Amino acid sequence: MAEVIDNEALFRHARDVIPGGVSSPVRAFGSVGGTPVFVASARGAYIRDVAGRELVDLVCSWGPALLGHAHPEVVEAVQEAAAKGLSFGAPTAAEVELADAVRARVPVAEQVRFVSTGTEATMTAIRLARGATGRDRIVKFAGCYHGHSDALLASAGSGVATQGLPGSAGVTEAATRDTIVVEYNDRAALEEVFASSGDRIAAIITEAAPANMGVVPPSPGFNFFLRELTSRHGALLIVDEVLTGFRVGPGGWLGLEGGYRPDIVTFGKVVGGGMPLAALGGRADLMQLLAPVGPVYQAGTLSGNPLATAAGLATLRLAGDAVYATVDRRSLELQAAVGEALSAASVPHHISAAGSLFSVFFREGAVTNYEEAKAQDQGAFARFFHSMLDQGVALPPSAFEAWFLSAAHDDEAMARIVDALPVAARSAQS
Ligand SMILES: *Cc1c(COP(=O)(O)O)cnc(C)c1O
């Protein structure tokens, strides 16, 4: 028998030795209150906490667990790789194979560079765009998250399009001065920004389909518009698929939407199969600007780590059409059940989806940008969240996150979730 530990006691101890008790802020339950679930193990659609309680998981490691937790073939691939050595600081054949697999699914990634985190992937993409264009400025959207590098931790000031303000203590004004923040889906604001300083803009970076302010799909044609606008002004288009890549379909959001070619694409989460691995890919002539071929420096001691590469390869190998069809179907089932339960309890809500990704906004009406995403009843979400948790279902602990399903969410796991919804919906009533 595994040792049984009390979550509360562990959280107290954790906060003594780790700021907030967590290694990444949203895990601390700050916006919903209460004690985070300390996970002891996970398998398929379930996680088990340190006290031995089993929960149906709708976080899925924030996306990577597309196949479910601890898929036997992925675990075996990692174990096999581990037995051959944990890290070499030298190239491996598996990296070449994974780059081939990425390119086969996302042809615009003509060449691929592996890094360890999504943050590194987008940070490098920005550096590459600046190096390639010789321009300083970048445009990002309010509510889009691209990791925590300084230039991308810019928040919007007031007004339609603003010079970025530091989004965190410790980020200097200099670091965000060249970041222009625009409201998502706002074409007029973008036209204005490019009309006034288009010749100084290196790139627009956008989430392929935003899912870090809740799920806010691009309005029809929006990504095509970004492509056209950047091309017209000699700027690059960086599409961040760290979250959507290989999750919403075999070729990510680009594979679903198709028809336009970004210059640089970033990947993370699913591509590492639950291990620390991320990547950027793009036009070969641009990628050739990266060191050692070109002048844009980028490096990493653990980049392309053999265990992470093995997990990514095994995951992509297993993530075929049947997996995506299952996740799509489960997503539709769950969206329908959540909508029904909240409607029956007369709780104002809007379910917003992009492919199999969806989130529930506790407000009426469609959400097209961050301003609207913020105008929801977070208290209602927190009550809903805790009721689900009490009933054995772990939702993402924030009203601004997508709910993640996996191919391992079978009828039984779905039934457990669906059975918990009516009580949770009543808890959410104001
Ligand atoms: C998670 C995420 C990142 C950051 O990835 P990390 O691995 O957490 O650094 C970047 N962009 C998007 C769209 C993400 O969802």
Coordinates of C-alpha atoms and ligand atoms in Angstrom, one line a residue:
M1 CA 0.0 0.0 0.0
A2 CA 1.2 3.5 -0.9
E3 CA 1.7 5.8 2.0
V4 CA -1.4 7.9 2.6
I5 CA -0.8 11.6 3.1
D6 CA -3.2 14.4 4.0
N7 CA -3.5 17.0 1.2
E8 CA -4.0 19.9 3.7
A9 CA -0.9 19.0 5.7
L10 CA 1.1 18.5 2.6
F11 CA 0.0 21.9 1.2
R12 CA 1.0 23.6 4.5
H13 CA 4.4 22.0 4.2
A14 CA 4.7 22.7 0.5
R15 CA 4.0 26.4 1.1
D16 CA 6.8 26.4 3.7
V17 CA 9.4 25.3 1.2
I18 CA 8.0 26.3 -2.2
P19 CA 6.4 29.7 -2.9
G20 CA 2.7 29.1 -2.9
G21 CA 3.4 25.4 -2.6
V22 CA 3.5 25.0 -6.3
S23 CA 5.9 25.0 -9.3
S24 CA 3.5 26.9 -11.6
P25 CA 0.9 29.5 -10.3
V26 CA -2.4 28.2 -11.5
R27 CA -1.9 24.9 -9.7
A28 CA -2.3 26.7 -6.4
F29 CA -6.2 27.1 -6.8
G30 CA -5.8 30.8 -6.3
S31 CA -8.8 31.8 -8.3
V32 CA -11.1 29.0 -6.9
G33 CA -9.8 28.9 -3.3
G34 CA -9.2 25.7 -1.3
T35 CA -6.4 23.2 -1.3
P36 CA -4.8 21.9 -4.5
V37 CA -4.9 18.2 -5.2
F38 CA -1.5 16.7 -4.8
V39 CA -1.2 14.0 -7.3
A40 CA 0.4 10.7 -6.4
S41 CA -0.2 8.9 -9.7
A42 CA -2.4 8.9 -12.8
R43 CA -3.6 6.4 -15.3
G44 CA -5.9 6.8 -18.3
A45 CA -8.7 9.3 -17.5
Y46 CA -8.0 9.3 -13.7
I47 CA -5.7 10.8 -11.2
R48 CA -5.1 9.6 -7.7
D49 CA -4.3 12.1 -5.0
V50 CA -1.8 11.5 -2.1
A51 CA -4.7 10.6 0.2
G52 CA -5.7 7.8 -2.1
R53 CA -8.8 9.4 -3.7
E54 CA -9.4 8.8 -7.4
L55 CA -10.7 11.7 -9.6
V56 CA -11.7 11.9 -13.2
D57 CA -9.2 14.3 -14.7
L58 CA -10.3 17.1 -17.1
V59 CA -6.9 18.8 -16.9
C60 CA -4.8 16.2 -18.6
S61 CA -1.6 18.0 -17.7
W62 CA -3.1 21.1 -19.4
G63 CA -3.2 19.2 -22.7
P64 CA -0.3 16.8 -23.2
A65 CA -2.2 13.7 -22.0
L66 CA -4.1 13.3 -25.3
L67 CA -3.9 9.5 -25.0
G68 CA -4.7 9.5 -21.3
H69 CA -2.2 9.4 -18.5
A70 CA 0.6 6.8 -18.5
H71 CA -0.3 5.2 -21.7
P72 CA 1.5 1.9 -21.6
E73 CA 3.3 2.3 -24.9
V74 CA 4.5 5.8 -24.1
V75 CA 5.7 4.7 -20.7
E76 CA 7.5 1.7 -22.3
A77 CA 9.2 4.0 -24.8
V78 CA 10.4 6.3 -22.1
Q79 CA 11.7 3.4 -20.0
E80 CA 13.5 1.9 -23.0
A81 CA 15.1 5.3 -23.7
A82 CA 16.0 5.8 -20.0
A83 CA 17.9 2.5 -19.9
K84 CA 20.1 3.8 -22.7
G85 CA 21.0 7.0 -20.9
L86 CA 19.2 10.1 -19.7
S87 CA 20.9 12.9 -21.6
F88 CA 23.9 13.1 -23.9
G89 CA 24.3 16.7 -25.0
A90 CA 24.7 15.3 -28.5
P91 CA 22.3 14.7 -31.4
T92 CA 20.3 11.5 -31.6
A93 CA 18.5 9.7 -34.4
A94 CA 15.2 9.9 -32.5
E95 CA 15.3 13.7 -32.8
V96 CA 15.5 13.4 -36.6
E97 CA 12.6 11.0 -36.5
L98 CA 10.5 13.3 -34.4
A99 CA 11.3 16.3 -36.7
D100 CA 10.2 14.1 -39.6
A101 CA 6.9 13.3 -37.8
V102 CA 6.2 16.9 -37.0
R103 CA 6.9 18.0 -40.6
A104 CA 4.7 15.2 -42.0
R105 CA 1.8 16.5 -40.0
V106 CA 2.5 20.2 -40.3
P107 CA 4.2 20.8 -43.7
V108 CA 4.8 24.5 -43.0
A109 CA 7.3 23.3 -40.4
E110 CA 9.9 22.6 -43.1
Q111 CA 12.6 22.5 -40.4
V112 CA 12.2 21.9 -36.7
R113 CA 14.2 23.0 -33.7
F114 CA 13.6 21.3 -30.4
V115 CA 13.6 23.1 -27.0
S116 CA 12.3 22.1 -23.6
T117 CA 9.3 24.4 -23.0
G118 CA 6.7 26.3 -24.9
T119 CA 8.1 29.5 -23.4
E120 CA 11.4 28.8 -25.1
A121 CA 9.7 28.0 -28.4
T122 CA 7.9 31.3 -28.6
M123 CA 10.8 33.3 -27.2
T124 CA 13.0 31.8 -29.9
A125 CA 10.3 32.4 -32.5
I126 CA 10.3 36.1 -31.6
R127 CA 14.1 36.4 -31.6
L128 CA 14.1 34.7 -35.0
A129 CA 11.5 37.0 -36.4
R130 CA 13.4 40.0 -35.2
G131 CA 16.7 38.6 -36.6
A132 CA 15.1 37.8 -39.9
T133 CA 13.4 41.2 -40.4
G134 CA 15.8 43.5 -38.7
R135 CA 12.7 45.0 -37.0
D136 CA 12.0 45.5 -33.3
R137 CA 8.3 45.4 -32.7
I138 CA 5.9 42.5 -32.2
V139 CA 2.2 42.4 -32.0
K140 CA 0.4 40.1 -29.6
F141 CA -3.2 39.8 -28.5
A142 CA -4.6 40.6 -25.1
G143 CA -5.5 37.3 -23.4
C144 CA -3.3 35.2 -25.6
Y145 CA -0.6 33.4 -23.6
H146 CA 2.7 32.5 -25.1
G147 CA 4.7 31.5 -22.0
H148 CA 6.5 33.7 -19.5
S149 CA 9.4 35.3 -21.4
D150 CA 9.7 39.0 -20.7
A151 CA 8.6 40.5 -24.0
L152 CA 5.5 38.3 -24.1
L153 CA 4.5 39.1 -20.5
A154 CA 3.1 42.4 -21.7
S155 CA -0.4 43.4 -20.8
A156 CA -2.7 45.8 -22.5
G157 CA -3.2 49.3 -21.3
S158 CA -6.4 51.1 -22.0
G159 CA -7.3 51.8 -25.6
V160 CA -7.7 49.6 -28.7
A161 CA -4.1 48.9 -29.3
T162 CA -1.4 49.9 -26.8
Q163 CA 2.2 49.7 -26.3
G164 CA 2.6 46.8 -23.9
L165 CA 2.9 47.4 -20.2
P166 CA 4.9 45.0 -18.0
G167 CA 2.5 42.2 -17.1
S168 CA 4.6 41.2 -14.1
A169 CA 6.8 42.7 -11.5
G170 CA 10.4 42.3 -12.6
V171 CA 9.7 42.8 -16.3
T172 CA 11.1 46.1 -17.4
E173 CA 9.4 48.7 -19.5
A174 CA 12.3 48.3 -22.0
A175 CA 11.4 44.6 -22.3
T176 CA 7.8 45.3 -23.3
R177 CA 8.2 48.6 -25.1
D178 CA 8.4 46.9 -28.4
T179 CA 5.4 44.7 -27.7
I180 CA 2.1 46.1 -29.0
V181 CA -1.0 44.6 -27.5
V182 CA -4.2 44.4 -29.5
E183 CA -7.6 43.1 -28.5
Y184 CA -8.2 39.7 -30.1
N185 CA -10.3 39.5 -33.3
D186 CA -10.1 43.3 -33.8
R187 CA -9.1 43.8 -37.4
A188 CA -9.6 47.6 -37.4
A189 CA -7.2 48.0 -34.5
L190 CA -4.6 45.9 -36.4
E191 CA -5.0 47.9 -39.6
E192 CA -4.4 51.0 -37.5
V193 CA -1.3 49.6 -35.9
F194 CA 0.2 48.5 -39.2
A195 CA -0.8 51.8 -40.9
S196 CA 1.1 53.8 -38.3
S197 CA 4.2 51.5 -37.7
G198 CA 3.9 48.5 -40.1
D199 CA 7.5 49.0 -41.2
R200 CA 8.8 48.5 -37.7
I201 CA 6.8 45.4 -36.9
A202 CA 8.8 42.1 -37.0
A203 CA 5.8 39.8 -36.4
I204 CA 2.4 39.1 -35.2
I205 CA 2.3 36.3 -32.7
T206 CA -1.1 34.7 -32.1
E207 CA -2.5 31.5 -30.6
A208 CA -3.8 29.4 -33.5
A209 CA -7.1 29.3 -31.6
P210 CA -6.8 31.0 -28.3
A211 CA -7.4 28.8 -25.3
N212 CA -5.7 30.6 -22.4
M213 CA -8.4 33.2 -21.8
G214 CA -11.0 30.4 -22.0
V215 CA -11.5 29.1 -25.5
V216 CA -12.0 32.0 -27.9
P217 CA -12.0 30.8 -31.5
P218 CA -10.8 33.2 -34.2
S219 CA -13.6 34.8 -36.0
P220 CA -14.1 33.4 -39.6
G221 CA -11.1 34.4 -41.7
F222 CA -9.2 36.1 -38.9
N223 CA -6.0 34.1 -39.2
F224 CA -6.2 34.5 -43.0
F225 CA -6.4 38.3 -42.4
L226 CA -3.3 38.1 -40.1
R227 CA -1.5 36.3 -42.9
E228 CA -2.5 38.9 -45.5
L229 CA -1.8 41.9 -43.2
T230 CA 1.7 40.7 -42.2
S231 CA 2.6 39.8 -45.8
R232 CA 1.5 43.2 -47.0
H233 CA 3.8 44.9 -44.5
G234 CA 6.8 42.6 -44.7
A235 CA 6.2 41.2 -41.2
L236 CA 6.2 37.6 -40.2
L237 CA 3.3 35.5 -38.8
I238 CA 4.0 33.3 -35.8
V239 CA 1.2 30.9 -35.0
D240 CA 1.5 29.5 -31.5
E241 CA 0.2 25.9 -31.5
V242 CA 1.8 24.9 -28.2
L243 CA -1.7 24.1 -26.9
T244 CA -3.6 23.3 -30.1
G245 CA -0.8 21.5 -31.9
F246 CA -1.5 17.7 -32.3
R247 CA -4.4 18.1 -29.8
V248 CA -7.3 19.4 -31.9
G249 CA -6.3 17.2 -34.9
P250 CA -3.3 15.4 -36.5
G251 CA -2.1 18.7 -37.9
G252 CA -3.2 20.9 -35.1
W253 CA -5.4 23.9 -35.7
L254 CA -3.5 24.6 -39.0
G255 CA -4.6 21.2 -40.1
L256 CA -8.2 22.0 -39.3
E257 CA -8.3 25.5 -40.7
G258 CA -5.8 25.1 -43.6
G259 CA -5.3 27.4 -46.5
Y260 CA -2.7 29.9 -45.2
R261 CA 1.0 29.5 -44.4
P262 CA 2.4 31.0 -41.2
D263 CA 6.2 31.7 -41.3
I264 CA 6.9 30.1 -37.9
V265 CA 4.8 27.7 -35.8
T266 CA 5.5 26.7 -32.2
F267 CA 4.6 23.5 -30.5
G268 CA 4.7 22.1 -27.0
K269 CA 2.4 20.1 -24.7
V270 CA 1.3 17.1 -26.8
V271 CA 4.5 17.0 -28.9
G272 CA 6.3 16.0 -25.8
G273 CA 3.8 13.4 -24.7
G274 CA 3.9 14.7 -21.1
M275 CA 7.7 15.2 -21.0
P276 CA 9.5 18.6 -21.2
L277 CA 9.8 19.0 -24.9
A278 CA 8.6 21.8 -27.3
A279 CA 9.6 23.0 -30.7
L280 CA 9.5 25.6 -33.3
G281 CA 9.3 25.0 -37.0
G282 CA 8.9 27.1 -40.1
R283 CA 10.1 28.1 -43.5
A284 CA 13.5 26.5 -44.1
D285 CA 15.1 29.8 -45.1
L286 CA 14.0 31.3 -41.8
M287 CA 15.0 28.3 -39.7
Q288 CA 18.4 28.4 -41.4
L289 CA 19.0 31.7 -39.6
L290 CA 19.2 29.8 -36.3
A291 CA 22.6 29.0 -34.9
P292 CA 24.8 27.2 -35.8
V293 CA 23.9 27.9 -39.5
G294 CA 22.8 31.5 -39.0
P295 CA 23.3 34.5 -36.7
V296 CA 20.2 34.0 -34.4
Y297 CA 21.5 32.3 -31.2
Q298 CA 19.5 29.6 -29.5
A299 CA 20.7 26.6 -27.5
G300 CA 19.7 24.2 -24.7
T301 CA 21.6 21.6 -22.6
L302 CA 18.5 19.4 -22.4
S303 CA 17.0 20.3 -25.8
G304 CA 15.9 17.2 -27.6
N305 CA 16.3 15.2 -24.5
P306 CA 16.1 11.4 -25.4
L307 CA 13.4 10.5 -22.9
A308 CA 11.2 13.5 -23.9
T309 CA 11.8 12.7 -27.6
A310 CA 10.8 9.1 -27.0
A311 CA 7.6 10.2 -25.3
G312 CA 6.8 12.6 -28.1
L313 CA 7.5 10.0 -30.8
A314 CA 5.4 7.3 -29.1
T315 CA 2.5 9.8 -28.6
L316 CA 2.5 11.0 -32.2
R317 CA 2.7 7.5 -33.4
L318 CA -0.4 6.5 -31.4
A319 CA -2.3 9.7 -32.1
G320 CA -4.1 8.7 -35.2
D321 CA -7.5 9.5 -36.6
A322 CA -9.3 7.2 -34.2
V323 CA -7.8 9.1 -31.2
Y324 CA -8.9 12.5 -32.6
A325 CA -12.4 11.1 -33.5
T326 CA -12.8 9.8 -29.9
V327 CA -11.7 13.1 -28.3
D328 CA -14.0 15.1 -30.7
R329 CA -16.9 12.9 -29.8
R330 CA -16.3 13.0 -26.0
S331 CA -16.0 16.7 -26.2
L332 CA -19.3 17.1 -28.0
E333 CA -21.0 14.8 -25.4
L334 CA -19.5 16.8 -22.5
Q335 CA -20.4 20.1 -24.0
A336 CA -24.0 19.0 -24.4
A337 CA -24.2 17.6 -20.9
V338 CA -22.7 20.7 -19.3
G339 CA -25.0 23.0 -21.3
E340 CA -28.0 20.9 -20.3
A341 CA -27.2 20.9 -16.6
L342 CA -26.4 24.6 -16.5
S343 CA -29.6 25.5 -18.4
A344 CA -31.7 23.3 -16.2
A345 CA -30.3 25.2 -13.2
S346 CA -30.8 28.5 -15.0
V347 CA -27.1 29.4 -14.6
P348 CA -26.0 32.0 -17.3
H349 CA -23.3 30.4 -19.4
H350 CA -21.8 30.2 -22.8
I351 CA -19.9 27.2 -24.1
S352 CA -17.1 28.2 -26.4
A353 CA -15.3 25.6 -28.6
A354 CA -12.4 25.4 -31.0
G355 CA -12.2 21.8 -32.3
S356 CA -12.3 19.5 -29.3
L357 CA -11.1 22.3 -27.0
F358 CA -13.9 24.0 -25.1
S359 CA -14.5 26.1 -22.1
V360 CA -17.5 27.3 -20.2
F361 CA -17.9 31.0 -19.6
F362 CA -20.2 31.8 -16.8
R363 CA -22.0 34.6 -18.6
E364 CA -24.5 35.0 -21.4
G365 CA -23.4 35.6 -25.0
A366 CA -20.5 34.7 -27.2
V367 CA -17.0 35.7 -26.2
T368 CA -14.7 37.2 -28.8
N369 CA -11.9 38.7 -26.8
Y370 CA -10.3 39.0 -23.4
E371 CA -12.5 41.9 -22.2
E372 CA -15.6 39.8 -22.7
A373 CA -13.9 36.7 -21.2
K374 CA -13.2 38.6 -18.0
A375 CA -16.9 39.7 -17.8
Q376 CA -18.0 36.4 -16.4
D377 CA -19.1 35.3 -12.9
Q378 CA -15.9 33.8 -11.5
G379 CA -17.6 33.1 -8.2
A380 CA -20.1 30.9 -10.0
F381 CA -17.3 29.0 -11.6
A382 CA -15.5 28.5 -8.3
R383 CA -18.7 27.0 -6.7
F384 CA -19.2 24.8 -9.8
F385 CA -15.6 23.7 -9.7
H386 CA -15.6 22.8 -6.0
S387 CA -18.9 20.8 -6.3
M388 CA -17.4 18.8 -9.2
L389 CA -14.2 18.2 -7.2
D390 CA -16.2 17.1 -4.1
Q391 CA -17.9 14.6 -6.5
G392 CA -14.7 13.3 -7.8
V393 CA -14.1 15.3 -11.0
A394 CA -11.0 17.5 -11.4
L395 CA -11.7 20.5 -13.6
P396 CA -9.0 23.1 -14.5
P397 CA -8.9 25.4 -11.4
S398 CA -9.6 28.6 -13.3
A399 CA -12.5 30.0 -15.3
F400 CA -10.1 31.0 -18.0
E401 CA -8.9 27.5 -19.0
A402 CA -10.0 24.9 -21.5
W403 CA -11.3 21.6 -20.3
F404 CA -9.1 18.8 -21.6
L405 CA -10.3 15.4 -22.6
S406 CA -8.3 12.4 -23.7
A407 CA -8.9 9.2 -25.7
A408 CA -8.9 7.4 -22.4
H409 CA -12.1 9.1 -21.3
D410 CA -14.4 6.1 -21.7
D411 CA -18.1 5.6 -21.0
E412 CA -17.5 5.1 -17.3
A413 CA -15.4 8.2 -16.9
M414 CA -17.9 10.2 -18.9
A415 CA -20.8 8.9 -16.8
R416 CA -19.0 10.0 -13.6
I417 CA -18.6 13.5 -15.0
V418 CA -22.1 13.7 -16.3
D419 CA -23.6 12.4 -13.1
A420 CA -21.8 15.2 -11.1
L421 CA -23.1 18.0 -13.3
P422 CA -26.6 18.7 -12.0
V423 CA -25.5 19.1 -8.4
A424 CA -22.5 21.3 -9.5
A425 CA -24.8 23.4 -11.7
R426 CA -27.1 24.0 -8.7
S427 CA -24.1 25.0 -6.6
A428 CA -23.2 27.6 -9.3
Q429 CA -26.6 29.4 -8.9
S430 CA -26.1 32.8 -7.4
Ligands
LIG1 C1 1.3 26.4 -22.4 C2 1.5 27.4 -23.5 C3 2.7 28.1 -23.7 C4 3.9 27.9 -22.7 O1 4.4 26.6 -22.7 P1 5.3 26.2 -21.4 O2 5.7 24.8 -21.8 O3 4.3 26.2 -20.2 O4 6.4 27.1 -21.3 C5 2.9 28.9 -24.8 N1 1.9 29.1 -25.6 C6 0.7 28.5 -25.5 C7 -0.4 28.8 -26.5 C8 0.4 27.7 -24.4 O5 -0.8 27.2 -24.2

